[in-house]
Amino acid sequence: MTSRRIYLSSPHMGGTEQKFVQQAFDSNWIAPLGPNVIGFEEDLEEYLGEGIHVAALSSGTAAVHLALILLGVGHGDEVICQTMTFSASANPIVYQGATPIFVDSEPDTWNISPIHLETAILDRIKKGKKPKAIIAVHLYGMPCKVDEIVSIARNYEIPLIEDAAEALGSRYKGKNCGSFGDLAILSFNGNKIITTSGGGALVTKNSERKEQAVFLATQARDEAAHYQHSQIGYNYRLSNICAGIGRGQMEVLGERVTARRKMHQFYDDLFNGIPGITLFREPSSDYFSNHWLTCLLIDTNLAPFSPEVLRIHLENSNIESRPLWKPMHLQPVFNGCPYYGEQVAEDLFTKGLCLPSGSNLSIEDRARMTKIIHEIL
Ligand SMILES: *Cc1c(COP(=O)(O)O)cnc(C)c1O
């Protein structure tokens, strides 16, 4: 008999989600609007802090897309994007007919390198086009070098979109990820730290921008009894059923962050002292990661195994692990897009592995992983 599969990151319900979903059924709010949508937005606004407005959407990808539209990104424009990320950070640039300009990571946070970012901006300006936006990601929950990135964005007056899809609950210098950019996005996909099954949000400090986002997300209907449109709209609003799941999940977000950080500590103890293996960790006390996924770097010259050997060893015991995000500038679909940087993201991709990090992994699951990993050590 094969043992139950241990996943990288699986949904973890708190218990009150169904109460909110039941309320939606009882009141017949079975639609992409309703009290749970409003309630979920309020919960997120309260969590993220003063002056934050949140528009709940059908996905994080939809949020990136609307962020670009709100910033006026259109055909022929250029948008800078961190190369080391999930493709959903970059795809909406192409939806808008714009070109992604990819920028390398720096080794401390694995996120966008301030040095290469500035080089990219200067070179694009020299070539005749100032980038319309910068997309910076907090990868695996690790905050990017916020002060440096924000200051470059301000200096060149380029709006910053913060992709906090993986970083709800993370903080930089005590402030929540999602609160630094001109706009930020969140994701509540099934694998994220909290989930609505599928969903996302656009985050802004500007209440008019939120209104504009909701307008665009609900088919851009002008104020009139008949259906009147003077702009192209989208069907991007979050379902009231899914938002009910989100309200339940918000009650346990704090616990989920604690549990994910405990998983990180578990691996820290497990791999402690093994040559050639480095756990991805916060570079200083300025950074507080939700440790959405715990990742390793494996130096094959020193370590007893390569990332791929470890991955297959785990897979043979029905334990899921995964290479890091393959950088966008190496993806066939983005072939030919400009790239600024060196080999940092590429090296991380070659050496890295993401380990099962869910908040719902039991003591038995951890014992199983300890046994299987000790075998290969
Ligand atoms: C998950 C994710 C997204 C997209 O979110 P969806 O809700 O799946 O559309 C965007 N960026 C990053 C970095 C992500 O991990």
mmCIF file of C-alpha atoms and ligand atoms in Angstrom:
data_model
loop_
_atom_site.group_PDB
_atom_site.id
_atom_site.type_symbol
_atom_site.label_atom_id
_atom_site.label_comp_id
_atom_site.label_asym_id
_atom_site.label_seq_id
_atom_site.Cartn_x
_atom_site.Cartn_y
_atom_site.Cartn_z
ATOM 1 C CA MET A 1 0.000 0.000 0.000
ATOM 2 C CA THR A 2 1.385 3.397 -0.942
ATOM 3 C CA SER A 3 1.203 6.044 1.729
ATOM 4 C CA ARG A 4 -0.937 9.186 1.411
ATOM 5 C CA ARG A 5 0.594 11.914 -0.772
ATOM 6 C CA ILE A 6 2.269 14.813 1.002
ATOM 7 C CA TYR A 7 1.731 17.955 -1.050
ATOM 8 C CA LEU A 8 3.858 21.064 -1.400
ATOM 9 C CA SER A 9 1.033 23.285 -0.183
ATOM 10 C CA SER A 10 -2.571 22.215 0.099
ATOM 11 C CA PRO A 11 -5.730 24.036 1.222
ATOM 12 C CA HIS A 12 -6.238 24.189 4.979
ATOM 13 C CA MET A 13 -9.714 25.134 6.119
ATOM 14 C CA GLY A 14 -10.209 26.707 9.513
ATOM 15 C CA GLY A 15 -13.764 25.553 10.231
ATOM 16 C CA THR A 16 -15.935 28.653 9.881
ATOM 17 C CA GLU A 17 -15.763 28.908 6.090
ATOM 18 C CA GLN A 18 -18.944 26.881 5.611
ATOM 19 C CA LYS A 19 -20.859 29.172 7.971
ATOM 20 C CA PHE A 20 -20.196 32.106 5.615
ATOM 21 C CA VAL A 21 -20.969 29.986 2.558
ATOM 22 C CA GLN A 22 -24.230 28.865 4.215
ATOM 23 C CA GLN A 23 -25.140 32.517 4.814
ATOM 24 C CA ALA A 24 -24.686 33.118 1.099
ATOM 25 C CA PHE A 25 -27.060 30.236 0.323
ATOM 26 C CA ASP A 26 -29.589 31.311 2.960
ATOM 27 C CA SER A 27 -29.727 34.848 1.567
ATOM 28 C CA ASN A 28 -29.444 33.678 -2.065
ATOM 29 C CA TRP A 29 -26.358 35.825 -2.715
ATOM 30 C CA ILE A 30 -25.060 33.305 -5.251
ATOM 31 C CA ALA A 31 -23.361 35.893 -7.444
ATOM 32 C CA PRO A 32 -20.074 37.736 -7.980
ATOM 33 C CA LEU A 33 -21.189 40.346 -5.455
ATOM 34 C CA GLY A 34 -22.777 40.346 -2.007
ATOM 35 C CA PRO A 35 -22.124 40.637 1.727
ATOM 36 C CA ASN A 36 -19.234 38.147 1.809
ATOM 37 C CA VAL A 37 -17.388 40.056 -0.915
ATOM 38 C CA ILE A 38 -17.738 43.286 1.078
ATOM 39 C CA GLY A 39 -16.917 41.478 4.356
ATOM 40 C CA PHE A 40 -13.825 39.799 2.914
ATOM 41 C CA GLU A 41 -12.565 43.131 1.569
ATOM 42 C CA GLU A 42 -13.061 44.723 4.979
ATOM 43 C CA ASP A 43 -11.203 41.872 6.691
ATOM 44 C CA LEU A 44 -8.251 42.327 4.321
ATOM 45 C CA GLU A 45 -8.301 46.116 4.694
ATOM 46 C CA GLU A 46 -8.224 45.797 8.458
ATOM 47 C CA TYR A 47 -5.410 43.259 8.291
ATOM 48 C CA LEU A 48 -3.236 45.226 5.872
ATOM 49 C CA GLY A 49 -3.541 48.462 7.808
ATOM 50 C CA GLU A 50 -4.778 51.984 7.753
ATOM 51 C CA GLY A 51 -5.734 53.632 4.522
ATOM 52 C CA ILE A 52 -5.681 50.442 2.452
ATOM 53 C CA HIS A 53 -8.488 49.685 0.007
ATOM 54 C CA VAL A 54 -9.019 46.199 -1.380
ATOM 55 C CA ALA A 55 -10.988 45.035 -4.435
ATOM 56 C CA ALA A 56 -11.711 41.300 -4.289
ATOM 57 C CA LEU A 57 -11.248 39.677 -7.695
ATOM 58 C CA SER A 58 -11.509 36.296 -9.372
ATOM 59 C CA SER A 59 -7.727 35.710 -9.372
ATOM 60 C CA GLY A 60 -4.342 37.211 -8.694
ATOM 61 C CA THR A 61 -3.731 37.205 -12.441
ATOM 62 C CA ALA A 62 -6.846 39.347 -12.947
ATOM 63 C CA ALA A 63 -5.467 41.716 -10.286
ATOM 64 C CA VAL A 64 -2.149 42.103 -12.145
ATOM 65 C CA HIS A 65 -4.084 42.715 -15.356
ATOM 66 C CA LEU A 66 -6.287 45.413 -13.800
ATOM 67 C CA ALA A 67 -3.265 47.020 -12.123
ATOM 68 C CA LEU A 68 -1.640 47.432 -15.541
ATOM 69 C CA ILE A 69 -4.849 48.823 -17.056
ATOM 70 C CA LEU A 70 -5.232 51.317 -14.182
ATOM 71 C CA LEU A 71 -1.677 52.490 -14.828
ATOM 72 C CA GLY A 72 -2.486 53.027 -18.495
ATOM 73 C CA VAL A 73 -0.241 50.273 -19.852
ATOM 74 C CA GLY A 74 -1.125 49.666 -23.485
ATOM 75 C CA HIS A 75 0.100 48.512 -26.850
ATOM 76 C CA GLY A 76 3.826 49.075 -27.426
ATOM 77 C CA ASP A 77 4.578 50.011 -23.814
ATOM 78 C CA GLU A 78 7.288 48.383 -21.711
ATOM 79 C CA VAL A 79 6.874 47.025 -18.186
ATOM 80 C CA ILE A 80 9.727 45.870 -15.980
ATOM 81 C CA CYS A 81 9.164 42.541 -14.234
ATOM 82 C CA GLN A 82 11.239 40.387 -11.920
ATOM 83 C CA THR A 83 12.413 37.409 -14.006
ATOM 84 C CA MET A 84 12.323 34.925 -11.134
ATOM 85 C CA THR A 85 8.589 34.518 -10.578
ATOM 86 C CA PHE A 86 5.497 32.583 -11.554
ATOM 87 C CA SER A 87 4.346 33.356 -15.104
ATOM 88 C CA ALA A 88 1.178 35.061 -13.827
ATOM 89 C CA SER A 89 3.289 38.102 -12.821
ATOM 90 C CA ALA A 90 4.272 38.643 -16.464
ATOM 91 C CA ASN A 91 1.463 37.260 -18.654
ATOM 92 C CA PRO A 92 -0.881 40.256 -18.184
ATOM 93 C CA ILE A 93 1.823 42.554 -19.621
ATOM 94 C CA VAL A 94 1.356 40.671 -22.883
ATOM 95 C CA TYR A 95 -2.464 40.743 -22.559
ATOM 96 C CA GLN A 96 -2.077 44.523 -22.829
ATOM 97 C CA GLY A 97 0.099 44.299 -25.928
ATOM 98 C CA ALA A 98 3.089 45.569 -23.947
ATOM 99 C CA THR A 99 6.594 44.074 -23.715
ATOM 100 C CA PRO A 100 8.011 42.625 -20.488
ATOM 101 C CA ILE A 101 11.538 43.755 -19.620
ATOM 102 C CA PHE A 102 12.972 41.121 -17.288
ATOM 103 C CA VAL A 103 15.351 41.884 -14.424
ATOM 104 C CA ASP A 104 17.542 39.490 -12.452
ATOM 105 C CA SER A 105 17.294 38.645 -8.748
ATOM 106 C CA GLU A 106 19.751 39.500 -5.995
ATOM 107 C CA PRO A 107 20.991 36.673 -3.762
ATOM 108 C CA ASP A 108 19.696 37.889 -0.350
ATOM 109 C CA THR A 109 15.944 37.832 -0.999
ATOM 110 C CA TRP A 110 15.923 36.153 -4.441
ATOM 111 C CA ASN A 111 13.798 39.116 -5.551
ATOM 112 C CA ILE A 112 14.402 41.935 -8.046
ATOM 113 C CA SER A 113 17.933 43.326 -7.903
ATOM 114 C CA PRO A 114 17.991 47.093 -7.242
ATOM 115 C CA ILE A 115 21.240 47.400 -9.221
ATOM 116 C CA HIS A 116 19.963 45.672 -12.351
ATOM 117 C CA LEU A 117 16.618 47.416 -11.989
ATOM 118 C CA GLU A 118 18.282 50.809 -12.216
ATOM 119 C CA THR A 119 20.465 49.686 -15.142
ATOM 120 C CA ALA A 120 17.353 48.481 -16.957
ATOM 121 C CA ILE A 121 15.475 51.743 -16.383
ATOM 122 C CA LEU A 122 18.385 53.868 -17.592
ATOM 123 C CA ASP A 123 18.942 51.721 -20.671
ATOM 124 C CA ARG A 124 15.260 51.659 -21.637
ATOM 125 C CA ILE A 125 15.092 55.447 -21.272
ATOM 126 C CA LYS A 126 18.229 55.743 -23.411
ATOM 127 C CA LYS A 127 16.618 53.526 -26.051
ATOM 128 C CA GLY A 128 13.672 55.928 -26.102
ATOM 129 C CA LYS A 129 10.994 54.339 -23.903
ATOM 130 C CA LYS A 130 10.505 54.903 -20.220
ATOM 131 C CA PRO A 131 9.004 51.789 -18.584
ATOM 132 C CA LYS A 132 5.358 52.274 -17.629
ATOM 133 C CA ALA A 133 5.515 50.176 -14.436
ATOM 134 C CA ILE A 134 7.736 47.961 -12.291
ATOM 135 C CA ILE A 135 6.474 44.602 -11.025
ATOM 136 C CA ALA A 136 8.364 43.450 -7.924
ATOM 137 C CA VAL A 137 7.545 40.113 -6.312
ATOM 138 C CA HIS A 138 7.919 38.833 -2.729
ATOM 139 C CA LEU A 139 8.917 35.321 -3.749
ATOM 140 C CA TYR A 140 7.976 32.394 -1.496
ATOM 141 C CA GLY A 141 6.833 34.986 1.049
ATOM 142 C CA MET A 142 10.215 36.729 1.319
ATOM 143 C CA PRO A 143 9.875 40.522 1.154
ATOM 144 C CA CYS A 144 11.927 42.124 -1.605
ATOM 145 C CA LYS A 145 14.428 44.917 -0.825
ATOM 146 C CA VAL A 146 11.511 47.287 -0.345
ATOM 147 C CA ASP A 147 13.359 50.494 0.611
ATOM 148 C CA GLU A 148 15.734 50.287 -2.350
ATOM 149 C CA ILE A 149 13.037 49.351 -4.873
ATOM 150 C CA VAL A 150 10.553 52.001 -3.676
ATOM 151 C CA SER A 151 13.248 54.650 -3.771
ATOM 152 C CA ILE A 152 14.271 53.767 -7.354
ATOM 153 C CA ALA A 153 10.618 53.744 -8.451
ATOM 154 C CA ARG A 154 10.066 57.195 -6.871
ATOM 155 C CA ASN A 155 13.291 58.571 -8.232
ATOM 156 C CA TYR A 156 12.383 57.715 -11.819
ATOM 157 C CA GLU A 157 8.661 58.321 -11.212
ATOM 158 C CA ILE A 158 7.642 54.865 -12.364
ATOM 159 C CA PRO A 159 4.654 53.258 -10.595
ATOM 160 C CA LEU A 160 5.421 50.139 -8.566
ATOM 161 C CA ILE A 161 3.175 47.072 -8.621
ATOM 162 C CA GLU A 162 3.869 44.814 -5.683
ATOM 163 C CA ASP A 163 3.127 41.156 -6.436
ATOM 164 C CA ALA A 164 2.324 39.915 -2.932
ATOM 165 C CA ALA A 165 0.523 36.777 -4.174
ATOM 166 C CA GLU A 166 2.808 34.603 -2.054
ATOM 167 C CA ALA A 167 3.363 37.053 0.775
ATOM 168 C CA LEU A 168 0.138 37.716 2.680
ATOM 169 C CA GLY A 169 1.278 37.840 6.316
ATOM 170 C CA SER A 170 4.873 38.799 5.489
ATOM 171 C CA ARG A 171 6.317 42.071 6.750
ATOM 172 C CA TYR A 172 9.202 44.410 5.981
ATOM 173 C CA LYS A 173 10.394 46.669 8.798
ATOM 174 C CA GLY A 174 7.162 45.860 10.613
ATOM 175 C CA LYS A 175 4.867 46.847 7.723
ATOM 176 C CA ASN A 176 2.724 44.405 5.784
ATOM 177 C CA CYS A 177 3.662 43.253 2.319
ATOM 178 C CA GLY A 178 0.963 44.566 0.024
ATOM 179 C CA SER A 179 1.170 48.065 1.490
ATOM 180 C CA PHE A 180 4.297 49.390 -0.257
ATOM 181 C CA GLY A 181 3.455 49.586 -3.945
ATOM 182 C CA ASP A 182 1.343 52.129 -5.800
ATOM 183 C CA LEU A 183 -0.752 49.041 -6.362
ATOM 184 C CA ALA A 184 -0.379 45.531 -4.960
ATOM 185 C CA ILE A 185 -1.918 42.188 -5.773
ATOM 186 C CA LEU A 186 -2.839 39.172 -3.665
ATOM 187 C CA SER A 187 -3.813 35.628 -4.639
ATOM 188 C CA PHE A 188 -6.105 33.162 -2.899
ATOM 189 C CA ASN A 189 -5.492 30.243 -5.210
ATOM 190 C CA GLY A 190 -5.726 26.765 -3.693
ATOM 191 C CA ASN A 191 -1.994 26.530 -3.005
ATOM 192 C CA LYS A 192 -1.528 29.924 -1.326
ATOM 193 C CA ILE A 193 -1.265 30.583 2.428
ATOM 194 C CA ILE A 194 -5.028 31.155 2.586
ATOM 195 C CA THR A 195 -7.408 30.252 -0.196
ATOM 196 C CA THR A 196 -10.872 31.015 -1.551
ATOM 197 C CA SER A 197 -10.449 28.004 -3.912
ATOM 198 C CA GLY A 198 -9.638 30.584 -6.555
ATOM 199 C CA GLY A 199 -9.464 34.316 -6.069
ATOM 200 C CA GLY A 200 -7.315 37.391 -5.793
ATOM 201 C CA ALA A 201 -7.344 41.040 -4.841
ATOM 202 C CA LEU A 202 -6.107 44.412 -5.969
ATOM 203 C CA VAL A 203 -4.743 46.559 -3.137
ATOM 204 C CA THR A 204 -4.446 50.362 -3.270
ATOM 205 C CA LYS A 205 -4.220 53.353 -0.948
ATOM 206 C CA ASN A 206 -6.397 55.349 -3.316
ATOM 207 C CA SER A 207 -10.159 54.830 -2.884
ATOM 208 C CA GLU A 208 -10.901 56.094 -6.412
ATOM 209 C CA ARG A 209 -8.538 53.479 -7.819
ATOM 210 C CA LYS A 210 -10.458 50.806 -5.961
ATOM 211 C CA GLU A 211 -13.732 52.097 -7.403
ATOM 212 C CA GLN A 212 -12.195 52.123 -10.861
ATOM 213 C CA ALA A 213 -10.956 48.523 -10.394
ATOM 214 C CA VAL A 214 -14.414 47.323 -9.319
ATOM 215 C CA PHE A 215 -15.964 49.203 -12.272
ATOM 216 C CA LEU A 216 -13.624 47.501 -14.754
ATOM 217 C CA ALA A 217 -14.051 44.120 -13.024
ATOM 218 C CA THR A 218 -17.849 44.293 -13.451
ATOM 219 C CA GLN A 219 -18.002 44.922 -17.207
ATOM 220 C CA ALA A 220 -17.438 48.708 -17.050
ATOM 221 C CA ARG A 221 -21.108 49.664 -16.963
ATOM 222 C CA ASP A 222 -21.696 53.384 -17.055
ATOM 223 C CA GLU A 223 -24.362 54.840 -14.784
ATOM 224 C CA ALA A 224 -27.561 54.350 -16.716
ATOM 225 C CA ALA A 225 -30.656 52.160 -16.458
ATOM 226 C CA HIS A 226 -29.810 50.574 -19.782
ATOM 227 C CA TYR A 227 -26.470 48.872 -20.346
ATOM 228 C CA GLN A 228 -24.185 51.655 -21.515
ATOM 229 C CA HIS A 229 -20.428 51.174 -22.000
ATOM 230 C CA SER A 230 -17.747 53.664 -22.883
ATOM 231 C CA GLN A 231 -14.820 51.411 -21.962
ATOM 232 C CA ILE A 232 -13.924 47.743 -22.390
ATOM 233 C CA GLY A 233 -14.827 45.863 -19.215
ATOM 234 C CA TYR A 234 -13.949 42.536 -17.631
ATOM 235 C CA ASN A 235 -15.732 39.889 -15.589
ATOM 236 C CA TYR A 236 -13.154 39.737 -12.795
ATOM 237 C CA ARG A 237 -15.163 40.132 -9.568
ATOM 238 C CA LEU A 238 -14.900 37.488 -6.825
ATOM 239 C CA SER A 239 -17.882 35.190 -6.253
ATOM 240 C CA ASN A 240 -19.786 35.733 -3.006
ATOM 241 C CA ILE A 241 -19.459 31.974 -2.311
ATOM 242 C CA CYS A 242 -15.660 32.076 -2.653
ATOM 243 C CA ALA A 243 -15.498 35.266 -0.599
ATOM 244 C CA GLY A 244 -17.309 33.355 2.171
ATOM 245 C CA ILE A 245 -14.440 30.866 2.228
ATOM 246 C CA GLY A 246 -12.063 33.845 2.379
ATOM 247 C CA ARG A 247 -13.818 35.320 5.422
ATOM 248 C CA GLY A 248 -13.396 32.038 7.280
ATOM 249 C CA GLN A 249 -9.751 31.840 6.208
ATOM 250 C CA MET A 250 -9.022 35.364 7.451
ATOM 251 C CA GLU A 251 -9.911 34.191 10.973
ATOM 252 C CA VAL A 252 -6.974 31.749 10.891
ATOM 253 C CA LEU A 253 -4.402 33.672 8.817
ATOM 254 C CA GLY A 254 -2.249 34.397 11.882
ATOM 255 C CA GLU A 255 -2.181 30.704 12.795
ATOM 256 C CA ARG A 256 -1.316 29.768 9.230
ATOM 257 C CA VAL A 257 1.707 32.072 9.217
ATOM 258 C CA THR A 258 2.896 30.585 12.516
ATOM 259 C CA ALA A 259 2.476 27.040 11.184
ATOM 260 C CA ARG A 260 4.363 27.757 7.935
ATOM 261 C CA ARG A 261 7.182 29.322 9.910
ATOM 262 C CA LYS A 262 7.290 26.193 12.080
ATOM 263 C CA MET A 263 7.707 24.087 8.939
ATOM 264 C CA HIS A 264 10.689 26.274 8.037
ATOM 265 C CA GLN A 265 12.153 25.640 11.501
ATOM 266 C CA PHE A 266 11.520 21.903 11.052
ATOM 267 C CA TYR A 267 13.647 21.863 7.879
ATOM 268 C CA ASP A 268 16.251 24.101 9.476
ATOM 269 C CA ASP A 269 16.733 21.457 12.187
ATOM 270 C CA LEU A 270 16.562 18.586 9.693
ATOM 271 C CA PHE A 271 19.252 19.903 7.343
ATOM 272 C CA ASN A 272 21.385 21.563 10.005
ATOM 273 C CA GLY A 273 25.075 20.881 9.451
ATOM 274 C CA ILE A 274 24.674 19.041 6.120
ATOM 275 C CA PRO A 275 27.408 20.337 3.816
ATOM 276 C CA GLY A 276 26.341 22.127 0.649
ATOM 277 C CA ILE A 277 22.749 22.668 1.775
ATOM 278 C CA THR A 278 21.485 26.179 2.523
ATOM 279 C CA LEU A 279 18.002 26.967 3.688
ATOM 280 C CA PHE A 280 16.447 30.124 2.203
ATOM 281 C CA ARG A 281 16.116 32.462 5.171
ATOM 282 C CA GLU A 282 15.514 36.104 6.074
ATOM 283 C CA PRO A 283 18.675 38.185 5.481
ATOM 284 C CA SER A 284 18.077 40.372 8.572
ATOM 285 C CA SER A 285 15.516 41.236 11.224
ATOM 286 C CA ASP A 286 14.013 43.807 8.805
ATOM 287 C CA TYR A 287 12.458 40.858 6.999
ATOM 288 C CA PHE A 288 9.612 38.708 8.280
ATOM 289 C CA SER A 289 8.613 35.990 5.811
ATOM 290 C CA ASN A 290 5.390 34.004 6.030
ATOM 291 C CA HIS A 291 7.589 31.165 4.651
ATOM 292 C CA TRP A 292 4.829 30.211 2.244
ATOM 293 C CA LEU A 293 7.243 27.642 0.835
ATOM 294 C CA THR A 294 10.489 26.545 2.446
ATOM 295 C CA CYS A 295 13.233 26.282 -0.178
ATOM 296 C CA LEU A 296 16.739 24.824 -0.217
ATOM 297 C CA LEU A 297 19.795 25.593 -2.283
ATOM 298 C CA ILE A 298 21.908 22.526 -2.947
ATOM 299 C CA ASP A 299 25.528 22.901 -3.973
ATOM 300 C CA THR A 300 26.156 19.676 -5.868
ATOM 301 C CA ASN A 301 29.941 19.930 -5.324
ATOM 302 C CA LEU A 302 29.504 19.613 -1.562
ATOM 303 C CA ALA A 303 26.094 18.110 -0.884
ATOM 304 C CA PRO A 304 25.433 14.350 -0.801
ATOM 305 C CA PHE A 305 22.797 14.720 -3.590
ATOM 306 C CA SER A 306 21.569 17.052 -6.311
ATOM 307 C CA PRO A 307 18.182 18.800 -6.164
ATOM 308 C CA GLU A 308 16.830 16.398 -8.788
ATOM 309 C CA VAL A 309 18.051 13.317 -6.885
ATOM 310 C CA LEU A 310 16.359 14.592 -3.728
ATOM 311 C CA ARG A 311 13.176 15.407 -5.657
ATOM 312 C CA ILE A 312 12.968 11.908 -7.143
ATOM 313 C CA HIS A 313 13.802 10.296 -3.789
ATOM 314 C CA LEU A 314 10.887 12.183 -2.197
ATOM 315 C CA GLU A 315 8.585 11.480 -5.153
ATOM 316 C CA ASN A 316 9.266 7.734 -4.803
ATOM 317 C CA SER A 317 7.802 8.010 -1.299
ATOM 318 C CA ASN A 318 4.831 10.003 -2.609
ATOM 319 C CA ILE A 319 6.161 13.301 -1.275
ATOM 320 C CA GLU A 320 5.857 16.314 -3.569
ATOM 321 C CA SER A 321 8.716 18.795 -4.005
ATOM 322 C CA ARG A 322 9.394 21.178 -6.884
ATOM 323 C CA PRO A 323 12.229 23.110 -8.524
ATOM 324 C CA LEU A 324 12.133 26.880 -8.005
ATOM 325 C CA TRP A 325 10.279 29.062 -10.515
ATOM 326 C CA LYS A 326 12.059 28.898 -13.832
ATOM 327 C CA PRO A 327 13.085 32.470 -14.690
ATOM 328 C CA MET A 328 10.838 34.163 -17.242
ATOM 329 C CA HIS A 329 13.698 35.210 -19.527
ATOM 330 C CA LEU A 330 14.445 31.483 -20.003
ATOM 331 C CA GLN A 331 10.837 30.616 -20.856
ATOM 332 C CA PRO A 332 10.162 29.815 -24.541
ATOM 333 C CA VAL A 333 7.090 32.061 -24.516
ATOM 334 C CA PHE A 334 9.176 35.128 -23.550
ATOM 335 C CA ASN A 335 12.003 34.358 -25.947
ATOM 336 C CA GLY A 336 13.446 37.615 -27.272
ATOM 337 C CA CYS A 337 12.236 39.881 -24.453
ATOM 338 C CA PRO A 338 14.968 42.174 -23.114
ATOM 339 C CA TYR A 339 16.773 40.962 -19.986
ATOM 340 C CA TYR A 340 19.025 42.816 -17.546
ATOM 341 C CA GLY A 341 21.195 40.931 -15.107
ATOM 342 C CA GLU A 342 23.638 38.136 -14.649
ATOM 343 C CA GLN A 343 23.155 34.514 -13.651
ATOM 344 C CA VAL A 344 21.629 34.912 -10.183
ATOM 345 C CA ALA A 345 18.087 33.748 -10.997
ATOM 346 C CA GLU A 346 19.444 31.049 -13.283
ATOM 347 C CA ASP A 347 21.780 29.733 -10.552
ATOM 348 C CA LEU A 348 18.963 29.725 -8.023
ATOM 349 C CA PHE A 349 16.836 27.762 -10.476
ATOM 350 C CA THR A 350 19.623 25.206 -10.996
ATOM 351 C CA LYS A 351 20.348 24.723 -7.298
ATOM 352 C CA GLY A 352 16.948 25.143 -5.656
ATOM 353 C CA LEU A 353 14.132 22.934 -4.442
ATOM 354 C CA CYS A 354 10.812 23.791 -2.730
ATOM 355 C CA LEU A 355 9.744 21.422 0.039
ATOM 356 C CA PRO A 356 6.303 20.513 1.408
ATOM 357 C CA SER A 357 5.377 23.532 3.522
ATOM 358 C CA GLY A 358 1.641 23.341 4.178
ATOM 359 C CA SER A 359 0.234 24.528 7.494
ATOM 360 C CA ASN A 360 -1.709 21.253 7.722
ATOM 361 C CA LEU A 361 1.230 18.811 7.730
ATOM 362 C CA SER A 362 0.818 16.536 10.724
ATOM 363 C CA ILE A 363 3.365 15.180 13.185
ATOM 364 C CA GLU A 364 3.098 11.876 11.286
ATOM 365 C CA ASP A 365 3.801 13.640 7.963
ATOM 366 C CA ARG A 366 6.869 15.284 9.459
ATOM 367 C CA ALA A 367 8.053 11.984 10.940
ATOM 368 C CA ARG A 368 7.680 10.393 7.497
ATOM 369 C CA MET A 369 9.673 13.175 5.852
ATOM 370 C CA THR A 370 12.362 12.990 8.530
ATOM 371 C CA LYS A 371 12.736 9.238 7.908
ATOM 372 C CA ILE A 372 12.832 9.566 4.114
ATOM 373 C CA ILE A 373 15.292 12.468 4.188
ATOM 374 C CA HIS A 374 17.540 10.719 6.725
ATOM 375 C CA GLU A 375 17.701 7.770 4.319
ATOM 376 C CA ILE A 376 19.237 9.914 1.600
ATOM 377 C CA LEU A 377 21.495 11.818 4.003
HETATM 378 C C1 LIG B 1 -0.122 32.620 -7.578
HETATM 379 C C2 LIG B 1 0.622 33.753 -8.114
HETATM 380 C C3 LIG B 1 0.034 34.709 -8.961
HETATM 381 C C4 LIG B 1 -1.319 34.557 -9.589
HETATM 382 O O1 LIG B 1 -2.364 34.306 -8.785
HETATM 383 P P1 LIG B 1 -3.645 33.475 -9.288
HETATM 384 O O2 LIG B 1 -4.641 33.767 -8.215
HETATM 385 O O3 LIG B 1 -3.238 32.050 -9.356
HETATM 386 O O4 LIG B 1 -4.073 34.019 -10.620
HETATM 387 C C5 LIG B 1 0.780 35.805 -9.333
HETATM 388 N N1 LIG B 1 2.042 35.961 -8.941
HETATM 389 C C6 LIG B 1 2.666 35.052 -8.160
HETATM 390 C C7 LIG B 1 4.069 35.314 -7.744
HETATM 391 C C8 LIG B 1 1.984 33.912 -7.734
HETATM 392 O O5 LIG B 1 2.621 33.004 -6.995
#
